[in-house]
């Protein structure tokens, strides 16, 4: 098969799988499943990764990896990837500065797919741990140098997934100044331009905030200010997926703030930056929290954490309704009796 033919096959395959995933039409979903089954049966992951290991096919890498990512949405695809040391291949591409940014971004997309919490099997992650340092380093570097929002989203999504299943990844990220990189990225609309990207950033920050040493770096990078901005994330359209992304951003921002506020310096900074009125508004106003119960619970928890540090920051009425009762009682009060706050 000639290079031109191989390129055409891969591009068509990637295009069809992408179209099926976006449309969601039953016939398209059936077509996608047929393609995925064909690829699984014929060992497509093996063939595609062979292409990615040959420099003469470098122009095909991005399309090949995009197809691999689609195939790896099912367990059998990941099994194929594992059998041919696919994670090592991905690590090689991610750490190769001579590879085009689009190629490294597609490798990050595969990494995000195979580390997704939705997969029930995690056996393939054993080989991933062997390359953890290199992969995490390459991904945070890609976040820092991303030329557009799509590249940043793919790299940060992979990192977000990775931080869920191994605390070592969080420790590595702290050593690599990830907090500075991520907070600065949030201020750069060329890289972080949608709630989906912000969701990945705040997921990473939430997982990093479990580590005690995280709080000092967040303060140094003015990360509390950024978290308060994320607490006010609103959708720019009526898209259900965008609304859901905004809810996740708000909820995780509140969780991160609560975790960080175990440090008295963080709590005092948050209070000085008017975090308390912001959290109270989220608790009292369904519209401000995108009508989300998860945002309400997280906001109540963060508010209670701050109240422990500085009780005087809460008015008697707010304390009586939002702090003093059991958490579940405050939740029910806010979710079922909004009219009492009008």
PDB file of N, CA and C in Angstrom, residues 217-291:
ATOM      1  N   UNK A 217       1.838  27.619  47.030  1.00  0.00           N
ATOM      2  CA  UNK A 217       2.026  27.954  45.621  1.00  0.00           C
ATOM      3  C   UNK A 217       0.791  28.639  45.049  1.00  0.00           C
ATOM      4  N   UNK A 218      -0.386  28.215  45.487  1.00  0.00           N
ATOM      5  CA  UNK A 218      -1.618  28.859  45.023  1.00  0.00           C
ATOM      6  C   UNK A 218      -1.640  30.323  45.455  1.00  0.00           C
ATOM      7  N   UNK A 219      -1.248  30.574  46.692  1.00  0.00           N
ATOM      8  CA  UNK A 219      -1.198  31.957  47.177  1.00  0.00           C
ATOM      9  C   UNK A 219      -0.191  32.786  46.388  1.00  0.00           C
ATOM     10  N   UNK A 220       0.965  32.191  46.140  1.00  0.00           N
ATOM     11  CA  UNK A 220       2.015  32.906  45.422  1.00  0.00           C
ATOM     12  C   UNK A 220       1.587  33.298  44.017  1.00  0.00           C
ATOM     13  N   UNK A 221       0.793  32.436  43.371  1.00  0.00           N
ATOM     14  CA  UNK A 221       0.361  32.674  41.992  1.00  0.00           C
ATOM     15  C   UNK A 221      -0.986  33.384  41.907  1.00  0.00           C
ATOM     16  N   UNK A 222      -1.475  33.865  43.066  1.00  0.00           N
ATOM     17  CA  UNK A 222      -2.789  34.525  43.116  1.00  0.00           C
ATOM     18  C   UNK A 222      -3.886  33.615  42.580  1.00  0.00           C
ATOM     19  N   UNK A 223      -3.774  32.364  42.973  1.00  0.00           N
ATOM     20  CA  UNK A 223      -4.738  31.371  42.511  1.00  0.00           C
ATOM     21  C   UNK A 223      -6.107  31.493  43.162  1.00  0.00           C
ATOM     22  N   UNK A 224      -6.162  32.087  44.356  1.00  0.00           N
ATOM     23  CA  UNK A 224      -7.467  32.257  45.011  1.00  0.00           C
ATOM     24  C   UNK A 224      -8.338  33.196  44.184  1.00  0.00           C
ATOM     25  N   UNK A 225      -7.733  34.256  43.662  1.00  0.00           N
ATOM     26  CA  UNK A 225      -8.483  35.164  42.795  1.00  0.00           C
ATOM     27  C   UNK A 225      -9.055  34.410  41.596  1.00  0.00           C
ATOM     28  N   UNK A 226      -8.258  33.509  41.039  1.00  0.00           N
ATOM     29  CA  UNK A 226      -8.718  32.749  39.883  1.00  0.00           C
ATOM     30  C   UNK A 226      -9.844  31.801  40.260  1.00  0.00           C
ATOM     31  N   UNK A 227      -9.750  31.184  41.416  1.00  0.00           N
ATOM     32  CA  UNK A 227     -10.816  30.277  41.861  1.00  0.00           C
ATOM     33  C   UNK A 227     -12.133  31.027  42.039  1.00  0.00           C
ATOM     34  N   UNK A 228     -12.064  32.252  42.543  1.00  0.00           N
ATOM     35  CA  UNK A 228     -13.284  33.041  42.723  1.00  0.00           C
ATOM     36  C   UNK A 228     -13.904  33.402  41.375  1.00  0.00           C
ATOM     37  N   UNK A 229     -13.069  33.631  40.376  1.00  0.00           N
ATOM     38  CA  UNK A 229     -13.598  33.866  39.033  1.00  0.00           C
ATOM     39  C   UNK A 229     -14.281  32.609  38.500  1.00  0.00           C
ATOM     40  N   UNK A 230     -13.688  31.468  38.769  1.00  0.00           N
ATOM     41  CA  UNK A 230     -14.262  30.204  38.304  1.00  0.00           C
ATOM     42  C   UNK A 230     -15.577  29.890  39.024  1.00  0.00           C
ATOM     43  N   UNK A 231     -15.699  30.350  40.256  1.00  0.00           N
ATOM     44  CA  UNK A 231     -16.958  30.154  40.991  1.00  0.00           C
ATOM     45  C   UNK A 231     -18.123  30.854  40.299  1.00  0.00           C
ATOM     46  N   UNK A 232     -17.825  31.862  39.517  1.00  0.00           N
ATOM     47  CA  UNK A 232     -18.866  32.641  38.840  1.00  0.00           C
ATOM     48  C   UNK A 232     -19.016  32.270  37.371  1.00  0.00           C
ATOM     49  N   UNK A 233     -18.510  31.112  36.994  1.00  0.00           N
ATOM     50  CA  UNK A 233     -18.572  30.695  35.585  1.00  0.00           C
ATOM     51  C   UNK A 233     -20.025  30.544  35.122  1.00  0.00           C
ATOM     52  N   UNK A 234     -20.326  31.152  33.972  1.00  0.00           N
ATOM     53  CA  UNK A 234     -21.677  31.097  33.412  1.00  0.00           C
ATOM     54  C   UNK A 234     -21.608  30.659  31.953  1.00  0.00           C
ATOM     55  N   UNK A 235     -22.596  29.892  31.494  1.00  0.00           N
ATOM     56  CA  UNK A 235     -22.601  29.486  30.082  1.00  0.00           C
ATOM     57  C   UNK A 235     -22.891  30.674  29.177  1.00  0.00           C
ATOM     58  N   UNK A 236     -22.289  30.667  28.000  1.00  0.00           N
ATOM     59  CA  UNK A 236     -22.508  31.756  27.040  1.00  0.00           C
ATOM     60  C   UNK A 236     -23.579  31.393  26.020  1.00  0.00           C
ATOM     61  N   UNK A 237     -24.121  30.178  26.133  1.00  0.00           N
ATOM     62  CA  UNK A 237     -25.159  29.730  25.210  1.00  0.00           C
ATOM     63  C   UNK A 237     -26.142  28.846  25.970  1.00  0.00           C
ATOM     64  N   UNK A 238     -27.158  28.363  25.259  1.00  0.00           N
ATOM     65  CA  UNK A 238     -28.156  27.482  25.880  1.00  0.00           C
ATOM     66  C   UNK A 238     -27.766  26.011  25.757  1.00  0.00           C
ATOM     67  N   UNK A 239     -26.562  25.749  25.325  1.00  0.00           N
ATOM     68  CA  UNK A 239     -26.095  24.375  25.142  1.00  0.00           C
ATOM     69  C   UNK A 239     -26.096  23.620  26.478  1.00  0.00           C
ATOM     70  N   UNK A 240     -26.785  22.469  26.548  1.00  0.00           N
ATOM     71  CA  UNK A 240     -26.789  21.676  27.796  1.00  0.00           C
ATOM     72  C   UNK A 240     -25.391  21.240  28.214  1.00  0.00           C
ATOM     73  N   UNK A 241     -24.554  20.895  27.232  1.00  0.00           N
ATOM     74  CA  UNK A 241     -23.204  20.441  27.567  1.00  0.00           C
ATOM     75  C   UNK A 241     -22.379  21.575  28.155  1.00  0.00           C
ATOM     76  N   UNK A 242     -22.565  22.791  27.645  1.00  0.00           N
ATOM     77  CA  UNK A 242     -21.828  23.931  28.185  1.00  0.00           C
ATOM     78  C   UNK A 242     -22.315  24.263  29.591  1.00  0.00           C
ATOM     79  N   UNK A 243     -23.617  24.179  29.802  1.00  0.00           N
ATOM     80  CA  UNK A 243     -24.161  24.421  31.143  1.00  0.00           C
ATOM     81  C   UNK A 243     -23.612  23.406  32.141  1.00  0.00           C
ATOM     82  N   UNK A 244     -23.551  22.149  31.701  1.00  0.00           N
ATOM     83  CA  UNK A 244     -23.017  21.101  32.573  1.00  0.00           C
ATOM     84  C   UNK A 244     -21.550  21.356  32.894  1.00  0.00           C
ATOM     85  N   UNK A 245     -20.799  21.823  31.902  1.00  0.00           N
ATOM     86  CA  UNK A 245     -19.384  22.138  32.114  1.00  0.00           C
ATOM     87  C   UNK A 245     -19.231  23.268  33.126  1.00  0.00           C
ATOM     88  N   UNK A 246     -20.085  24.281  33.019  1.00  0.00           N
ATOM     89  CA  UNK A 246     -20.040  25.400  33.968  1.00  0.00           C
ATOM     90  C   UNK A 246     -20.341  24.936  35.389  1.00  0.00           C
ATOM     91  N   UNK A 247     -21.292  24.047  35.527  1.00  0.00           N
ATOM     92  CA  UNK A 247     -21.607  23.496  36.849  1.00  0.00           C
ATOM     93  C   UNK A 247     -20.406  22.770  37.435  1.00  0.00           C
ATOM     94  N   UNK A 248     -19.731  21.982  36.592  1.00  0.00           N
ATOM     95  CA  UNK A 248     -18.554  21.246  37.073  1.00  0.00           C
ATOM     96  C   UNK A 248     -17.455  22.214  37.497  1.00  0.00           C
ATOM     97  N   UNK A 249     -17.277  23.287  36.727  1.00  0.00           N
ATOM     98  CA  UNK A 249     -16.260  24.287  37.068  1.00  0.00           C
ATOM     99  C   UNK A 249     -16.572  24.916  38.424  1.00  0.00           C
ATOM    100  N   UNK A 250     -17.816  25.327  38.620  1.00  0.00           N
ATOM    101  CA  UNK A 250     -18.191  25.952  39.888  1.00  0.00           C
ATOM    102  C   UNK A 250     -18.030  24.988  41.061  1.00  0.00           C
ATOM    103  N   UNK A 251     -18.506  23.778  40.875  1.00  0.00           N
ATOM    104  CA  UNK A 251     -18.454  22.787  41.956  1.00  0.00           C
ATOM    105  C   UNK A 251     -17.013  22.471  42.352  1.00  0.00           C
ATOM    106  N   UNK A 252     -16.148  22.256  41.358  1.00  0.00           N
ATOM    107  CA  UNK A 252     -14.750  21.912  41.650  1.00  0.00           C
ATOM    108  C   UNK A 252     -13.979  23.109  42.196  1.00  0.00           C
ATOM    109  N   UNK A 253     -14.340  24.304  41.762  1.00  0.00           N
ATOM    110  CA  UNK A 253     -13.696  25.494  42.317  1.00  0.00           C
ATOM    111  C   UNK A 253     -14.016  25.620  43.804  1.00  0.00           C
ATOM    112  N   UNK A 254     -15.266  25.357  44.166  1.00  0.00           N
ATOM    113  CA  UNK A 254     -15.663  25.414  45.578  1.00  0.00           C
ATOM    114  C   UNK A 254     -14.966  24.320  46.386  1.00  0.00           C
ATOM    115  N   UNK A 255     -14.862  23.126  45.815  1.00  0.00           N
ATOM    116  CA  UNK A 255     -14.170  22.020  46.487  1.00  0.00           C
ATOM    117  C   UNK A 255     -12.702  22.382  46.714  1.00  0.00           C
ATOM    118  N   UNK A 256     -12.074  22.929  45.683  1.00  0.00           N
ATOM    119  CA  UNK A 256     -10.666  23.316  45.793  1.00  0.00           C
ATOM    120  C   UNK A 256     -10.479  24.373  46.868  1.00  0.00           C
ATOM    121  N   UNK A 257     -11.356  25.357  46.878  1.00  0.00           N
ATOM    122  CA  UNK A 257     -11.271  26.429  47.873  1.00  0.00           C
ATOM    123  C   UNK A 257     -11.420  25.865  49.285  1.00  0.00           C
ATOM    124  N   UNK A 258     -12.348  24.940  49.465  1.00  0.00           N
ATOM    125  CA  UNK A 258     -12.551  24.332  50.783  1.00  0.00           C
ATOM    126  C   UNK A 258     -11.311  23.565  51.222  1.00  0.00           C
ATOM    127  N   UNK A 259     -10.728  22.814  50.314  1.00  0.00           N
ATOM    128  CA  UNK A 259      -9.531  22.040  50.665  1.00  0.00           C
ATOM    129  C   UNK A 259      -8.360  22.949  51.002  1.00  0.00           C
ATOM    130  N   UNK A 260      -8.150  23.960  50.207  1.00  0.00           N
ATOM    131  CA  UNK A 260      -7.032  24.873  50.433  1.00  0.00           C
ATOM    132  C   UNK A 260      -7.204  25.676  51.712  1.00  0.00           C
ATOM    133  N   UNK A 261      -8.442  25.918  52.093  1.00  0.00           N
ATOM    134  CA  UNK A 261      -8.715  26.766  53.254  1.00  0.00           C
ATOM    135  C   UNK A 261      -8.438  26.062  54.576  1.00  0.00           C
ATOM    136  N   UNK A 262      -7.951  24.839  54.510  1.00  0.00           N
ATOM    137  CA  UNK A 262      -7.422  24.211  55.725  1.00  0.00           C
ATOM    138  C   UNK A 262      -6.220  25.004  56.214  1.00  0.00           C
ATOM    139  N   UNK A 263      -5.541  25.668  55.280  1.00  0.00           N
ATOM    140  CA  UNK A 263      -4.421  26.552  55.611  1.00  0.00           C
ATOM    141  C   UNK A 263      -5.001  27.910  56.032  1.00  0.00           C
ATOM    142  N   UNK A 264      -4.732  28.367  57.241  1.00  0.00           N
ATOM    143  CA  UNK A 264      -5.303  29.646  57.709  1.00  0.00           C
ATOM    144  C   UNK A 264      -4.957  30.825  56.807  1.00  0.00           C
ATOM    145  N   UNK A 265      -3.767  30.818  56.205  1.00  0.00           N
ATOM    146  CA  UNK A 265      -3.373  31.916  55.323  1.00  0.00           C
ATOM    147  C   UNK A 265      -4.264  31.959  54.079  1.00  0.00           C
ATOM    148  N   UNK A 266      -4.594  30.788  53.558  1.00  0.00           N
ATOM    149  CA  UNK A 266      -5.485  30.726  52.400  1.00  0.00           C
ATOM    150  C   UNK A 266      -6.878  31.211  52.791  1.00  0.00           C
ATOM    151  N   UNK A 267      -7.360  30.743  53.926  1.00  0.00           N
ATOM    152  CA  UNK A 267      -8.695  31.142  54.383  1.00  0.00           C
ATOM    153  C   UNK A 267      -8.788  32.654  54.567  1.00  0.00           C
ATOM    154  N   UNK A 268      -7.788  33.224  55.196  1.00  0.00           N
ATOM    155  CA  UNK A 268      -7.797  34.669  55.415  1.00  0.00           C
ATOM    156  C   UNK A 268      -7.753  35.425  54.084  1.00  0.00           C
ATOM    157  N   UNK A 269      -6.941  34.938  53.153  1.00  0.00           N
ATOM    158  CA  UNK A 269      -6.865  35.576  51.834  1.00  0.00           C
ATOM    159  C   UNK A 269      -8.209  35.499  51.122  1.00  0.00           C
ATOM    160  N   UNK A 270      -8.837  34.329  51.167  1.00  0.00           N
ATOM    161  CA  UNK A 270     -10.135  34.155  50.505  1.00  0.00           C
ATOM    162  C   UNK A 270     -11.182  35.087  51.110  1.00  0.00           C
ATOM    163  N   UNK A 271     -11.164  35.237  52.429  1.00  0.00           N
ATOM    164  CA  UNK A 271     -12.126  36.111  53.096  1.00  0.00           C
ATOM    165  C   UNK A 271     -11.886  37.568  52.704  1.00  0.00           C
ATOM    166  N   UNK A 272     -10.616  37.961  52.636  1.00  0.00           N
ATOM    167  CA  UNK A 272     -10.282  39.328  52.231  1.00  0.00           C
ATOM    168  C   UNK A 272     -10.713  39.621  50.789  1.00  0.00           C
ATOM    169  N   UNK A 273     -10.713  38.572  49.973  1.00  0.00           N
ATOM    170  CA  UNK A 273     -11.102  38.726  48.566  1.00  0.00           C
ATOM    171  C   UNK A 273     -12.613  38.560  48.356  1.00  0.00           C
ATOM    172  N   UNK A 274     -13.359  38.568  49.460  1.00  0.00           N
ATOM    173  CA  UNK A 274     -14.830  38.522  49.412  1.00  0.00           C
ATOM    174  C   UNK A 274     -15.361  37.173  48.917  1.00  0.00           C
ATOM    175  N   UNK A 275     -14.692  36.106  49.327  1.00  0.00           N
ATOM    176  CA  UNK A 275     -15.181  34.779  48.960  1.00  0.00           C
ATOM    177  C   UNK A 275     -16.497  34.447  49.666  1.00  0.00           C
ATOM    178  N   UNK A 276     -16.658  34.951  50.881  1.00  0.00           N
ATOM    179  CA  UNK A 276     -17.866  34.612  51.657  1.00  0.00           C
ATOM    180  C   UNK A 276     -19.145  35.110  50.982  1.00  0.00           C
ATOM    181  N   UNK A 277     -19.235  36.393  50.591  1.00  0.00           N
ATOM    182  CA  UNK A 277     -20.448  36.836  49.883  1.00  0.00           C
ATOM    183  C   UNK A 277     -20.689  36.066  48.585  1.00  0.00           C
ATOM    184  N   UNK A 278     -19.602  35.717  47.904  1.00  0.00           N
ATOM    185  CA  UNK A 278     -19.734  34.959  46.658  1.00  0.00           C
ATOM    186  C   UNK A 278     -20.349  33.583  46.922  1.00  0.00           C
ATOM    187  N   UNK A 279     -19.872  32.899  47.948  1.00  0.00           N
ATOM    188  CA  UNK A 279     -20.390  31.562  48.284  1.00  0.00           C
ATOM    189  C   UNK A 279     -21.827  31.640  48.790  1.00  0.00           C
ATOM    190  N   UNK A 280     -22.136  32.679  49.570  1.00  0.00           N
ATOM    191  CA  UNK A 280     -23.506  32.852  50.062  1.00  0.00           C
ATOM    192  C   UNK A 280     -24.466  33.049  48.886  1.00  0.00           C
ATOM    193  N   UNK A 281     -24.040  33.830  47.913  1.00  0.00           N
ATOM    194  CA  UNK A 281     -24.878  34.055  46.731  1.00  0.00           C
ATOM    195  C   UNK A 281     -25.126  32.752  45.984  1.00  0.00           C
ATOM    196  N   UNK A 282     -24.103  31.915  45.882  1.00  0.00           N
ATOM    197  CA  UNK A 282     -24.270  30.610  45.221  1.00  0.00           C
ATOM    198  C   UNK A 282     -25.245  29.729  45.998  1.00  0.00           C
ATOM    199  N   UNK A 283     -25.201  29.824  47.314  1.00  0.00           N
ATOM    200  CA  UNK A 283     -26.109  29.017  48.130  1.00  0.00           C
ATOM    201  C   UNK A 283     -27.557  29.500  48.009  1.00  0.00           C
ATOM    202  N   UNK A 284     -27.733  30.800  47.977  1.00  0.00           N
ATOM    203  CA  UNK A 284     -29.076  31.356  48.019  1.00  0.00           C
ATOM    204  C   UNK A 284     -29.739  31.483  46.650  1.00  0.00           C
ATOM    205  N   UNK A 285     -28.960  31.591  45.613  1.00  0.00           N
ATOM    206  CA  UNK A 285     -29.533  31.847  44.284  1.00  0.00           C
ATOM    207  C   UNK A 285     -29.322  30.670  43.336  1.00  0.00           C
ATOM    208  N   UNK A 286     -30.376  29.941  42.988  1.00  0.00           N
ATOM    209  CA  UNK A 286     -30.242  28.833  42.038  1.00  0.00           C
ATOM    210  C   UNK A 286     -29.680  29.261  40.689  1.00  0.00           C
ATOM    211  N   UNK A 287     -30.039  30.466  40.249  1.00  0.00           N
ATOM    212  CA  UNK A 287     -29.559  30.935  38.948  1.00  0.00           C
ATOM    213  C   UNK A 287     -28.046  31.113  38.957  1.00  0.00           C
ATOM    214  N   UNK A 288     -27.509  31.597  40.088  1.00  0.00           N
ATOM    215  CA  UNK A 288     -26.064  31.827  40.183  1.00  0.00           C
ATOM    216  C   UNK A 288     -25.282  30.524  40.151  1.00  0.00           C
ATOM    217  N   UNK A 289     -25.889  29.442  40.617  1.00  0.00           N
ATOM    218  CA  UNK A 289     -25.190  28.150  40.627  1.00  0.00           C
ATOM    219  C   UNK A 289     -25.669  27.245  39.490  1.00  0.00           C
ATOM    220  N   UNK A 290     -26.275  27.851  38.474  1.00  0.00           N
ATOM    221  CA  UNK A 290     -26.773  27.087  37.327  1.00  0.00           C
ATOM    222  C   UNK A 290     -27.738  25.970  37.748  1.00  0.00           C
ATOM    223  N   UNK A 291     -28.503  26.250  38.832  1.00  0.00           N
ATOM    224  CA  UNK A 291     -29.510  25.308  39.336  1.00  0.00           C
ATOM    225  C   UNK A 291     -28.915  23.939  39.680  1.00  0.00           C
TER     226      UNK A 291
END
